Amino acid sequence: MNGWILRPYPHGINRMSQFLDEGFIAIGWPGIGDLYSCERSTVYEKVFALYISDYGDPFCRDSSNTIWKFREEMQIGDVVLVVPFKEDSLEIAVGRIDSSYFFAPQYDETASSTDTGYNGFSHRKKVVWLEKRLPRSLLPEPVKKAFTKKTITMLNLEGYNRLIERLESRGHNLNERWEMSQHRKQLLETSMKMVLDVMQQKTPELADIFELLAQEVFQIFKESESLHIDLLTSKLNHVAMGQPAHLIPVDSNGSCQPLCLSMALNKWDGEGGFCFVAKQTMTYWLECLEENSRTLFLTSAWDELDFIEHYKAQFDAYAKKHQVVVILVNVNCFSMTYLG
């Protein structure tokens, strides 16, 4: 694990309050789009195309390096210090990164003259906060010496070790395996129950298979609070491989491939559109697919047509990157759609 210093000013606007209230961190550079599946060279090309005329090539190269650090190098479980400038606050926040990179397009506006509430902080990662208002005076000297005006700075080994010591002296155990956050576990249980309830009504045979998988997952969480990826993968694959081939078509070019199986629900929230749980569950499983491509995934997603519209490009990128077979099962319509 590593330690990072992040300035909370995406697109020049102080977003500290949003970071703390909503449990995420973000960087600026709006207008370059979703960078999830981009190579490093593509990130530079996107920044260059949008910013070269106003800021020049050195800015574009430095910016693309910062963006790459945020997207690729800041990992789940890493410690991040969010540090405002002294004139804004003498308190900092400390958290642990809890997701891979994701893109929030509604916050990608490029307006910078005034804060619209939607401009310039679309590139994000979730964070679980350990300290929301830690006085700077309590930080070890090697950490304070690492402060720069840069958006992102990586702590050296001495600074990181001293920071961990200070946090542990305040009651935070950072040596244990990073646990799945409580809201994710609740989300997982809720999504599985939602799927199972619908399947029991519509397709009892499919419900029986899903229930076997759900029981394995719940047992793992009962045994340990930690997300033990290897155990989860092994148990789910063991159950899945014993099921009918038409349900788990993982044979590709004569060899078994990993599988992502998505259970979609046509569940709406009145005029508000897709239910909150379905949206959040889909986001969570997309993150997990990036973190561990060999796990079998079952999830409540969106209505089939809207699911494909919103997520097919992302799944295509994941499938290509990890050689994953992705299947969408819509239990309400008894249909299967191969996504990539």
CSV table of N, CA and C in Angstrom, one decimal, residues 145-247:
chain,number,residue,atom,x,y,z
A,145,LYS,N,6.4,17.8,5.3
A,145,LYS,CA,7.5,18.3,4.4
A,145,LYS,C,7.2,17.8,3.0
A,146,ALA,N,6.3,16.9,2.8
A,146,ALA,CA,5.9,16.4,1.5
A,146,ALA,C,4.9,17.2,0.8
A,147,PHE,N,4.3,18.2,1.5
A,147,PHE,CA,3.2,19.0,0.9
A,147,PHE,C,3.8,19.8,-0.2
A,148,THR,N,3.2,19.8,-1.3
A,148,THR,CA,3.5,20.7,-2.5
A,148,THR,C,2.2,21.3,-3.0
A,149,LYS,N,2.3,22.1,-4.0
A,149,LYS,CA,1.1,22.7,-4.6
A,149,LYS,C,0.6,21.8,-5.7
A,150,LYS,N,1.2,20.6,-5.9
A,150,LYS,CA,0.7,19.7,-7.0
A,150,LYS,C,-0.6,19.1,-6.5
A,151,THR,N,-1.4,18.7,-7.5
A,151,THR,CA,-2.7,18.1,-7.3
A,151,THR,C,-2.5,16.8,-6.5
A,152,ILE,N,-1.5,15.9,-6.9
A,152,ILE,CA,-1.2,14.6,-6.3
A,152,ILE,C,0.2,14.5,-6.0
A,153,THR,N,0.6,14.1,-4.8
A,153,THR,CA,1.9,13.8,-4.4
A,153,THR,C,2.0,12.4,-3.7
A,154,MET,N,2.9,11.6,-4.0
A,154,MET,CA,3.1,10.3,-3.4
A,154,MET,C,4.0,10.5,-2.2
A,155,LEU,N,3.6,9.9,-1.0
A,155,LEU,CA,4.5,10.0,0.1
A,155,LEU,C,5.7,9.0,0.0
A,156,ASN,N,6.9,9.4,0.4
A,156,ASN,CA,8.0,8.5,0.4
A,156,ASN,C,7.8,7.5,1.6
A,157,LEU,N,8.7,6.5,1.6
A,157,LEU,CA,8.5,5.4,2.6
A,157,LEU,C,8.5,5.9,4.0
A,158,GLU,N,9.4,6.8,4.4
A,158,GLU,CA,9.5,7.4,5.7
A,158,GLU,C,8.2,8.1,6.1
A,159,GLY,N,7.7,8.9,5.2
A,159,GLY,CA,6.5,9.7,5.4
A,159,GLY,C,5.3,8.7,5.6
A,160,TYR,N,5.2,7.7,4.7
A,160,TYR,CA,4.1,6.8,4.8
A,160,TYR,C,4.1,6.0,6.2
A,161,ASN,N,5.3,5.5,6.5
A,161,ASN,CA,5.4,4.7,7.8
A,161,ASN,C,5.1,5.6,9.0
A,162,ARG,N,5.6,6.8,9.0
A,162,ARG,CA,5.3,7.7,10.1
A,162,ARG,C,3.8,8.1,10.2
A,163,LEU,N,3.2,8.2,9.0
A,163,LEU,CA,1.7,8.5,9.0
A,163,LEU,C,0.9,7.3,9.5
A,164,ILE,N,1.3,6.1,9.1
A,164,ILE,CA,0.6,4.9,9.6
A,164,ILE,C,0.7,4.8,11.2
A,165,GLU,N,1.9,5.1,11.7
A,165,GLU,CA,2.1,5.0,13.1
A,165,GLU,C,1.2,6.0,13.8
A,166,ARG,N,1.1,7.2,13.3
A,166,ARG,CA,0.3,8.3,13.9
A,166,ARG,C,-1.2,7.9,13.8
A,167,LEU,N,-1.7,7.3,12.7
A,167,LEU,CA,-3.0,6.9,12.6
A,167,LEU,C,-3.4,5.7,13.6
A,168,GLU,N,-2.4,4.8,13.7
A,168,GLU,CA,-2.6,3.7,14.6
A,168,GLU,C,-2.6,4.1,16.0
A,169,SER,N,-1.9,5.2,16.3
A,169,SER,CA,-1.9,5.7,17.7
A,169,SER,C,-3.3,6.3,18.0
A,170,ARG,N,-4.0,6.7,17.0
A,170,ARG,CA,-5.4,7.2,17.2
A,170,ARG,C,-6.5,6.2,17.0
A,171,GLY,N,-6.1,4.9,17.0
A,171,GLY,CA,-7.0,3.8,17.0
A,171,GLY,C,-7.4,3.2,15.7
A,172,HIS,N,-6.7,3.5,14.6
A,172,HIS,CA,-7.0,3.0,13.3
A,172,HIS,C,-6.0,1.8,13.1
A,173,ASN,N,-6.5,0.6,12.8
A,173,ASN,CA,-5.7,-0.5,12.5
A,173,ASN,C,-5.5,-0.7,11.0
A,174,LEU,N,-4.4,-0.3,10.5
A,174,LEU,CA,-4.1,-0.2,9.1
A,174,LEU,C,-3.3,-1.4,8.6
A,175,ASN,N,-3.0,-2.4,9.4
A,175,ASN,CA,-2.2,-3.5,9.0
A,175,ASN,C,-3.1,-4.7,8.6
A,176,GLU,N,-4.4,-4.7,8.9
A,176,GLU,CA,-5.2,-5.7,8.5
A,176,GLU,C,-5.6,-5.6,7.1
A,177,ARG,N,-6.1,-6.7,6.5
A,177,ARG,CA,-6.6,-6.7,5.1
A,177,ARG,C,-7.7,-5.6,5.0
A,178,TRP,N,-7.7,-4.8,4.0
A,178,TRP,CA,-8.7,-3.8,3.8
A,178,TRP,C,-10.1,-4.5,3.6
A,179,GLU,N,-11.0,-4.2,4.5
A,179,GLU,CA,-12.3,-4.9,4.5
A,179,GLU,C,-13.3,-4.2,3.5
A,180,MET,N,-14.2,-5.1,3.0
A,180,MET,CA,-15.3,-4.5,2.2
A,180,MET,C,-16.1,-3.6,3.1
A,181,SER,N,-16.4,-2.4,2.7
A,181,SER,CA,-17.1,-1.5,3.5
A,181,SER,C,-18.6,-2.0,3.7
A,182,GLN,N,-19.2,-1.6,4.8
A,182,GLN,CA,-20.5,-2.1,5.2
A,182,GLN,C,-21.5,-1.8,4.2
A,183,HIS,N,-21.5,-0.6,3.6
A,183,HIS,CA,-22.5,-0.3,2.6
A,183,HIS,C,-22.5,-1.3,1.4
A,184,ARG,N,-21.2,-1.7,1.0
A,184,ARG,CA,-21.1,-2.7,-0.1
A,184,ARG,C,-21.7,-4.0,0.3
A,185,LYS,N,-21.4,-4.5,1.5
A,185,LYS,CA,-22.0,-5.8,1.9
A,185,LYS,C,-23.5,-5.7,1.9
A,186,GLN,N,-24.0,-4.6,2.4
A,186,GLN,CA,-25.5,-4.5,2.5
A,186,GLN,C,-26.1,-4.4,1.0
A,187,LEU,N,-25.3,-3.8,0.2
A,187,LEU,CA,-25.8,-3.7,-1.2
A,187,LEU,C,-25.8,-5.0,-1.9
A,188,LEU,N,-24.7,-5.8,-1.6
A,188,LEU,CA,-24.6,-7.1,-2.2
A,188,LEU,C,-25.8,-8.0,-1.7
A,189,GLU,N,-26.1,-8.0,-0.4
A,189,GLU,CA,-27.1,-8.8,0.1
A,189,GLU,C,-28.5,-8.4,-0.4
A,190,THR,N,-28.7,-7.0,-0.5
A,190,THR,CA,-30.0,-6.5,-1.0
A,190,THR,C,-30.2,-6.9,-2.5
A,191,SER,N,-29.1,-6.8,-3.3
A,191,SER,CA,-29.3,-7.0,-4.7
A,191,SER,C,-29.6,-8.5,-4.9
A,192,MET,N,-28.9,-9.4,-4.2
A,192,MET,CA,-29.2,-10.8,-4.4
A,192,MET,C,-30.6,-11.2,-4.0
A,193,LYS,N,-31.1,-10.6,-2.9
A,193,LYS,CA,-32.4,-10.8,-2.5
A,193,LYS,C,-33.4,-10.3,-3.5
A,194,MET,N,-33.2,-9.2,-4.1
A,194,MET,CA,-34.1,-8.6,-5.1
A,194,MET,C,-34.1,-9.6,-6.3
A,195,VAL,N,-33.0,-10.1,-6.7
A,195,VAL,CA,-32.9,-11.0,-7.9
A,195,VAL,C,-33.7,-12.3,-7.6
A,196,LEU,N,-33.4,-12.8,-6.4
A,196,LEU,CA,-33.9,-14.1,-6.0
A,196,LEU,C,-35.5,-14.0,-5.9
A,197,ASP,N,-36.0,-12.9,-5.4
A,197,ASP,CA,-37.4,-12.8,-5.2
A,197,ASP,C,-38.1,-12.8,-6.6
A,198,VAL,N,-37.5,-12.1,-7.5
A,198,VAL,CA,-38.1,-12.0,-8.9
A,198,VAL,C,-38.0,-13.4,-9.6
A,199,MET,N,-36.8,-14.0,-9.4
A,199,MET,CA,-36.6,-15.3,-10.1
A,199,MET,C,-37.5,-16.4,-9.6
A,200,GLN,N,-37.8,-16.4,-8.3
A,200,GLN,CA,-38.7,-17.4,-7.7
A,200,GLN,C,-40.1,-17.3,-8.3
A,201,GLN,N,-40.5,-16.1,-8.6
A,201,GLN,CA,-41.8,-15.9,-9.2
A,201,GLN,C,-41.8,-16.3,-10.7
A,202,LYS,N,-40.7,-15.9,-11.4
A,202,LYS,CA,-40.7,-16.1,-12.9
A,202,LYS,C,-40.0,-17.4,-13.4
A,203,THR,N,-38.9,-17.7,-12.8
A,203,THR,CA,-38.1,-18.8,-13.3
A,203,THR,C,-37.6,-19.6,-12.1
A,204,PRO,N,-38.4,-20.5,-11.6
A,204,PRO,CA,-37.9,-21.3,-10.4
A,204,PRO,C,-36.6,-22.0,-10.5
A,205,GLU,N,-36.4,-22.6,-11.7
A,205,GLU,CA,-35.2,-23.4,-11.9
A,205,GLU,C,-33.9,-22.5,-11.8
A,206,LEU,N,-34.0,-21.3,-12.4
A,206,LEU,CA,-32.9,-20.4,-12.4
A,206,LEU,C,-32.8,-19.8,-10.9
A,207,ALA,N,-33.9,-19.7,-10.2
A,207,ALA,CA,-33.8,-19.2,-8.8
A,207,ALA,C,-33.1,-20.2,-8.0
A,208,ASP,N,-33.3,-21.5,-8.2
A,208,ASP,CA,-32.6,-22.5,-7.4
A,208,ASP,C,-31.1,-22.4,-7.6
A,209,ILE,N,-30.7,-22.2,-8.8
A,209,ILE,CA,-29.2,-22.1,-9.1
A,209,ILE,C,-28.7,-20.9,-8.5
A,210,PHE,N,-29.4,-19.8,-8.6
A,210,PHE,CA,-28.9,-18.5,-8.0
A,210,PHE,C,-28.8,-18.6,-6.5
A,211,GLU,N,-29.8,-19.3,-5.9
A,211,GLU,CA,-29.8,-19.4,-4.4
A,211,GLU,C,-28.5,-20.2,-3.9
A,212,LEU,N,-28.1,-21.2,-4.7
A,212,LEU,CA,-26.9,-21.9,-4.3
A,212,LEU,C,-25.7,-20.9,-4.3
A,213,LEU,N,-25.6,-20.1,-5.3
A,213,LEU,CA,-24.5,-19.1,-5.4
A,213,LEU,C,-24.6,-18.1,-4.2
A,214,ALA,N,-25.8,-17.6,-4.0
A,214,ALA,CA,-26.0,-16.6,-2.9
A,214,ALA,C,-25.6,-17.2,-1.6
A,215,GLN,N,-26.0,-18.5,-1.3
A,215,GLN,CA,-25.6,-19.1,-0.1
A,215,GLN,C,-24.1,-19.1,0.1
A,216,GLU,N,-23.4,-19.4,-0.9
A,216,GLU,CA,-21.9,-19.5,-0.8
A,216,GLU,C,-21.4,-18.1,-0.5
A,217,VAL,N,-21.9,-17.0,-1.1
A,217,VAL,CA,-21.4,-15.7,-0.8
A,217,VAL,C,-21.7,-15.3,0.6
A,218,PHE,N,-23.0,-15.5,1.1
A,218,PHE,CA,-23.3,-15.2,2.4
A,218,PHE,C,-22.5,-15.9,3.4
A,219,GLN,N,-22.2,-17.2,3.2
A,219,GLN,CA,-21.3,-17.9,4.1
A,219,GLN,C,-19.9,-17.3,4.2
A,220,ILE,N,-19.4,-16.9,3.1
A,220,ILE,CA,-18.1,-16.2,3.1
A,220,ILE,C,-18.1,-15.0,4.0
A,221,PHE,N,-19.1,-14.2,3.9
A,221,PHE,CA,-19.2,-13.0,4.7
A,221,PHE,C,-19.5,-13.3,6.2
A,222,LYS,N,-20.1,-14.4,6.4
A,222,LYS,CA,-20.4,-14.9,7.8
A,222,LYS,C,-19.1,-15.3,8.4
A,223,GLU,N,-18.2,-16.0,7.6
A,223,GLU,CA,-17.0,-16.5,8.2
A,223,GLU,C,-15.9,-15.4,8.4
A,224,SER,N,-16.0,-14.4,7.5
A,224,SER,CA,-14.9,-13.3,7.6
A,224,SER,C,-15.5,-12.0,7.1
A,225,GLU,N,-15.1,-10.9,7.8
A,225,GLU,CA,-15.5,-9.6,7.4
A,225,GLU,C,-14.7,-9.1,6.2
A,226,SER,N,-13.6,-9.8,5.9
A,226,SER,CA,-12.7,-9.4,4.8
A,226,SER,C,-13.2,-9.9,3.5
A,227,LEU,N,-13.0,-9.2,2.5
A,227,LEU,CA,-13.3,-9.6,1.1
A,227,LEU,C,-12.2,-10.5,0.6
A,228,HIS,N,-12.3,-11.8,0.8
A,228,HIS,CA,-11.3,-12.7,0.4
A,228,HIS,C,-11.5,-13.2,-1.0
A,229,ILE,N,-10.9,-12.5,-2.0
A,229,ILE,CA,-11.2,-12.7,-3.4
A,229,ILE,C,-10.9,-14.1,-3.8
A,230,ASP,N,-9.8,-14.7,-3.4
A,230,ASP,CA,-9.5,-16.0,-3.9
A,230,ASP,C,-10.5,-17.0,-3.4
A,231,LEU,N,-11.0,-16.9,-2.2
A,231,LEU,CA,-12.0,-17.9,-1.7
A,231,LEU,C,-13.3,-17.6,-2.4
A,232,LEU,N,-13.7,-16.4,-2.5
A,232,LEU,CA,-14.9,-16.1,-3.2
A,232,LEU,C,-14.9,-16.6,-4.6
A,233,THR,N,-13.8,-16.4,-5.3
A,233,THR,CA,-13.7,-16.9,-6.7
A,233,THR,C,-13.8,-18.4,-6.8
A,234,SER,N,-13.1,-19.1,-5.9
A,234,SER,CA,-13.1,-20.6,-5.9
A,234,SER,C,-14.4,-21.2,-5.6
A,235,LYS,N,-15.1,-20.6,-4.6
A,235,LYS,CA,-16.4,-21.2,-4.2
A,235,LYS,C,-17.5,-21.0,-5.3
A,236,LEU,N,-17.5,-19.7,-5.8
A,236,LEU,CA,-18.5,-19.4,-6.9
A,236,LEU,C,-18.2,-20.2,-8.1
A,237,ASN,N,-17.0,-20.3,-8.6
A,237,ASN,CA,-16.7,-21.1,-9.8
A,237,ASN,C,-17.0,-22.6,-9.6
A,238,HIS,N,-16.8,-23.1,-8.4
A,238,HIS,CA,-17.1,-24.5,-8.1
A,238,HIS,C,-18.6,-24.8,-8.3
A,239,VAL,N,-19.4,-23.9,-7.7
A,239,VAL,CA,-20.8,-24.0,-7.9
A,239,VAL,C,-21.2,-23.8,-9.3
A,240,ALA,N,-20.7,-22.8,-10.0
A,240,ALA,CA,-21.1,-22.5,-11.3
A,240,ALA,C,-20.8,-23.5,-12.3
A,241,MET,N,-19.6,-24.2,-12.2
A,241,MET,CA,-19.2,-25.1,-13.2
A,241,MET,C,-20.1,-26.4,-13.2
A,242,GLY,N,-20.8,-26.6,-12.1
A,242,GLY,CA,-21.7,-27.7,-12.1
A,242,GLY,C,-23.1,-27.5,-12.6
A,243,GLN,N,-23.3,-26.3,-13.2
A,243,GLN,CA,-24.6,-26.0,-13.7
A,243,GLN,C,-24.7,-26.2,-15.2
A,244,PRO,N,-26.0,-26.2,-15.7
A,244,PRO,CA,-26.2,-26.5,-17.2
A,244,PRO,C,-25.4,-25.6,-18.0
A,245,ALA,N,-24.9,-26.1,-19.1
A,245,ALA,CA,-24.0,-25.3,-20.0
A,245,ALA,C,-24.7,-24.1,-20.6
A,246,HIS,N,-26.0,-24.2,-20.9
A,246,HIS,CA,-26.7,-23.1,-21.5
A,246,HIS,C,-26.8,-21.9,-20.6
A,247,LEU,N,-26.6,-22.1,-19.3
A,247,LEU,CA,-26.6,-21.0,-18.3
A,247,LEU,C,-25.3,-20.4,-18.2
